[in-house]
């Protein structure tokens, strides 16, 4: 009798152990599949962010902005007529603004000799903070200070970063509402510089 009882206990334990192994294996498989799905989602999101913002075709006169540059000198968009100008509205605390700065700098370096300039207009930061940011990112394109946020009002877009391509006649022809990458700068602006 005792051996029957012992066999039943062993069988019960074996069944429980087998059930635990099956359950554990199932949980490991679920975890692995979840990991794969999450990895693909993150990879897809990273690829989407690497694509950069795509501009919208627009047509309106550039706002009449008179501000000061980072050195306190008066500047205005009117003085840039005759050049193709990319205006970038940004601020130091904005992660997408920070992310696009190397692409903007590289594009400026490559095309500034083609009657092209890039003007980065900081929205609301004190000049000292903007100067520190400019030095940290080794920015050499013109940086304007806009403590009253006239630029984002003038371009009628509160999103940061936002960028606008102004043709040589002072008309805004392209508008971006997010970070730009160098591929999209080359794709959408460079052909216009070559015309």
XYZ file of C-alpha atoms in Angstrom:
195
model
C 0.000 0.000 0.000
C 2.745 2.348 0.857
C 4.420 1.763 -2.479
C 1.145 2.637 -4.250
C 0.949 5.841 -2.226
C 4.573 6.633 -2.982
C 4.000 5.979 -6.682
C 0.985 8.298 -6.626
C 3.053 11.006 -4.927
C 5.851 10.563 -7.456
C 3.345 10.662 -10.332
C 1.678 13.781 -8.873
C 5.041 15.480 -8.443
C 6.068 14.467 -11.973
C 2.845 15.893 -13.390
C 3.328 19.115 -11.391
C 6.962 19.339 -12.503
C 5.984 18.753 -16.130
C 3.243 21.391 -15.834
C 5.748 23.865 -14.358
C 8.246 23.146 -17.148
C 5.559 23.636 -19.807
C 4.337 26.841 -18.111
C 7.887 28.172 -17.710
C 8.730 27.387 -21.335
C 5.515 29.110 -22.438
C 6.361 32.212 -20.405
C 9.880 32.288 -21.832
C 8.473 32.036 -25.361
C 5.948 34.813 -24.675
C 8.749 36.989 -23.292
C 10.950 36.291 -26.299
C 8.172 37.061 -28.800
C 7.321 40.258 -26.876
C 10.981 41.258 -26.970
C 11.117 40.726 -30.756
C 7.962 42.758 -31.314
C 9.204 45.588 -29.076
C 12.635 45.563 -30.763
C 11.043 45.854 -34.193
C 8.793 48.685 -33.001
C 11.758 50.602 -31.584
C 13.796 49.952 -34.734
C 10.905 51.105 -36.917
C 10.468 54.268 -34.833
C 14.205 54.970 -35.083
C 14.101 54.512 -38.854
C 11.095 56.838 -39.102
C 12.887 59.512 -37.063
C 15.974 59.161 -39.287
C 13.808 59.993 -42.296
C 13.360 63.529 -40.996
C 10.491 65.881 -41.582
C 9.127 66.327 -45.087
C 8.264 69.893 -46.087
C 4.926 71.231 -47.231
C 4.739 73.479 -50.296
C 3.516 76.923 -49.279
C 3.481 80.385 -50.785
C 3.344 83.487 -48.611
C 5.527 86.550 -48.056
C 8.258 86.123 -45.466
C 7.428 88.018 -42.281
C 9.193 91.304 -41.739
C 11.457 90.359 -38.864
C 13.897 92.774 -37.297
C 15.850 91.173 -34.440
C 19.386 91.056 -33.050
C 22.006 88.445 -33.751
C 23.914 86.602 -31.052
C 26.407 89.496 -30.871
C 23.655 92.077 -30.321
C 23.853 93.474 -33.873
C 20.582 94.407 -35.650
C 19.485 91.935 -38.342
C 16.432 91.478 -40.549
C 15.088 89.136 -43.187
C 14.709 92.098 -45.571
C 18.511 92.389 -45.728
C 18.708 88.829 -47.089
C 16.636 89.436 -50.240
C 18.449 87.977 -53.251
C 19.561 84.888 -51.295
C 17.791 81.616 -50.655
C 17.290 81.513 -46.884
C 16.440 78.633 -44.598
C 14.956 79.993 -41.369
C 15.002 77.562 -38.463
C 12.938 78.383 -35.363
C 14.330 76.532 -32.368
C 15.190 76.714 -28.686
C 17.944 75.249 -26.515
C 15.684 73.041 -24.367
C 14.011 71.267 -27.324
C 15.400 67.714 -27.993
C 14.418 67.620 -31.721
C 15.984 71.085 -32.124
C 19.233 69.772 -30.665
C 19.059 66.642 -32.816
C 18.859 68.570 -36.101
C 21.688 71.037 -35.412
C 24.530 68.845 -36.806
C 22.573 68.308 -40.058
C 21.858 72.035 -40.364
C 25.528 72.862 -39.772
C 26.718 70.298 -42.327
C 24.248 71.563 -44.925
C 25.236 75.180 -44.293
C 28.935 74.319 -44.642
C 28.320 72.620 -47.962
C 25.998 75.193 -49.570
C 26.709 78.629 -48.090
C 28.614 79.630 -51.239
C 25.534 79.183 -53.463
C 23.685 82.405 -52.548
C 22.278 80.428 -49.621
C 22.211 81.138 -45.921
C 20.694 79.525 -42.890
C 19.360 81.654 -40.062
C 18.589 79.915 -36.770
C 16.229 82.026 -34.678
C 16.197 81.067 -31.006
C 12.741 81.425 -29.460
C 12.914 82.962 -26.015
C 16.226 81.873 -24.484
C 18.568 84.427 -22.912
C 21.530 85.332 -25.163
C 24.084 83.832 -22.737
C 22.396 80.423 -22.931
C 22.214 80.625 -26.731
C 25.912 81.534 -26.916
C 26.802 78.553 -24.729
C 24.663 76.259 -26.908
C 26.228 77.652 -30.107
C 29.729 76.986 -28.782
C 28.801 73.491 -27.572
C 27.488 72.529 -31.036
C 30.181 74.475 -32.980
C 27.550 76.370 -34.960
C 28.839 78.871 -37.509
C 25.637 79.885 -39.302
C 23.876 83.098 -38.233
C 22.053 82.821 -34.913
C 19.391 85.384 -34.088
C 17.845 86.044 -30.693
C 14.046 86.343 -30.451
C 13.098 86.967 -26.825
C 9.548 88.010 -27.786
C 9.045 85.035 -30.163
C 8.181 87.265 -33.108
C 9.419 84.649 -35.596
C 7.070 81.860 -34.549
C 4.233 84.396 -34.585
C 5.324 85.758 -37.972
C 5.491 82.295 -39.525
C 2.201 81.345 -37.770
C 3.546 78.123 -36.283
C 4.097 77.492 -32.576
C 5.805 74.092 -33.107
C 9.528 73.786 -32.472
C 11.569 73.112 -34.399
C 10.019 74.585 -37.505
C 11.837 75.663 -40.647
C 10.978 77.727 -43.711
C 12.685 78.096 -47.054
C 12.481 81.634 -48.411
C 13.281 82.151 -52.103
C 15.394 85.012 -53.454
C 12.289 87.172 -53.861
C 11.215 86.920 -50.207
C 8.482 84.293 -50.609
C 8.255 81.348 -48.234
C 8.022 78.279 -50.480
C 8.604 75.300 -48.150
C 7.671 74.717 -44.500
C 8.788 71.989 -42.100
C 7.228 71.266 -38.717
C 9.732 68.949 -37.026
C 13.422 68.123 -37.092
C 15.082 68.077 -40.508
C 17.828 65.670 -41.555
C 20.552 66.256 -44.113
C 19.064 63.875 -46.705
C 15.835 65.878 -46.824
C 17.731 69.163 -46.939
C 19.613 67.855 -49.967
C 16.467 66.442 -51.555
C 14.251 69.517 -51.192
C 16.597 72.526 -51.103
C 19.654 71.676 -53.215
C 17.759 71.407 -56.545
C 16.394 74.904 -55.929
C 19.905 76.261 -55.345
C 21.055 74.845 -58.668
C 18.309 76.539 -60.709
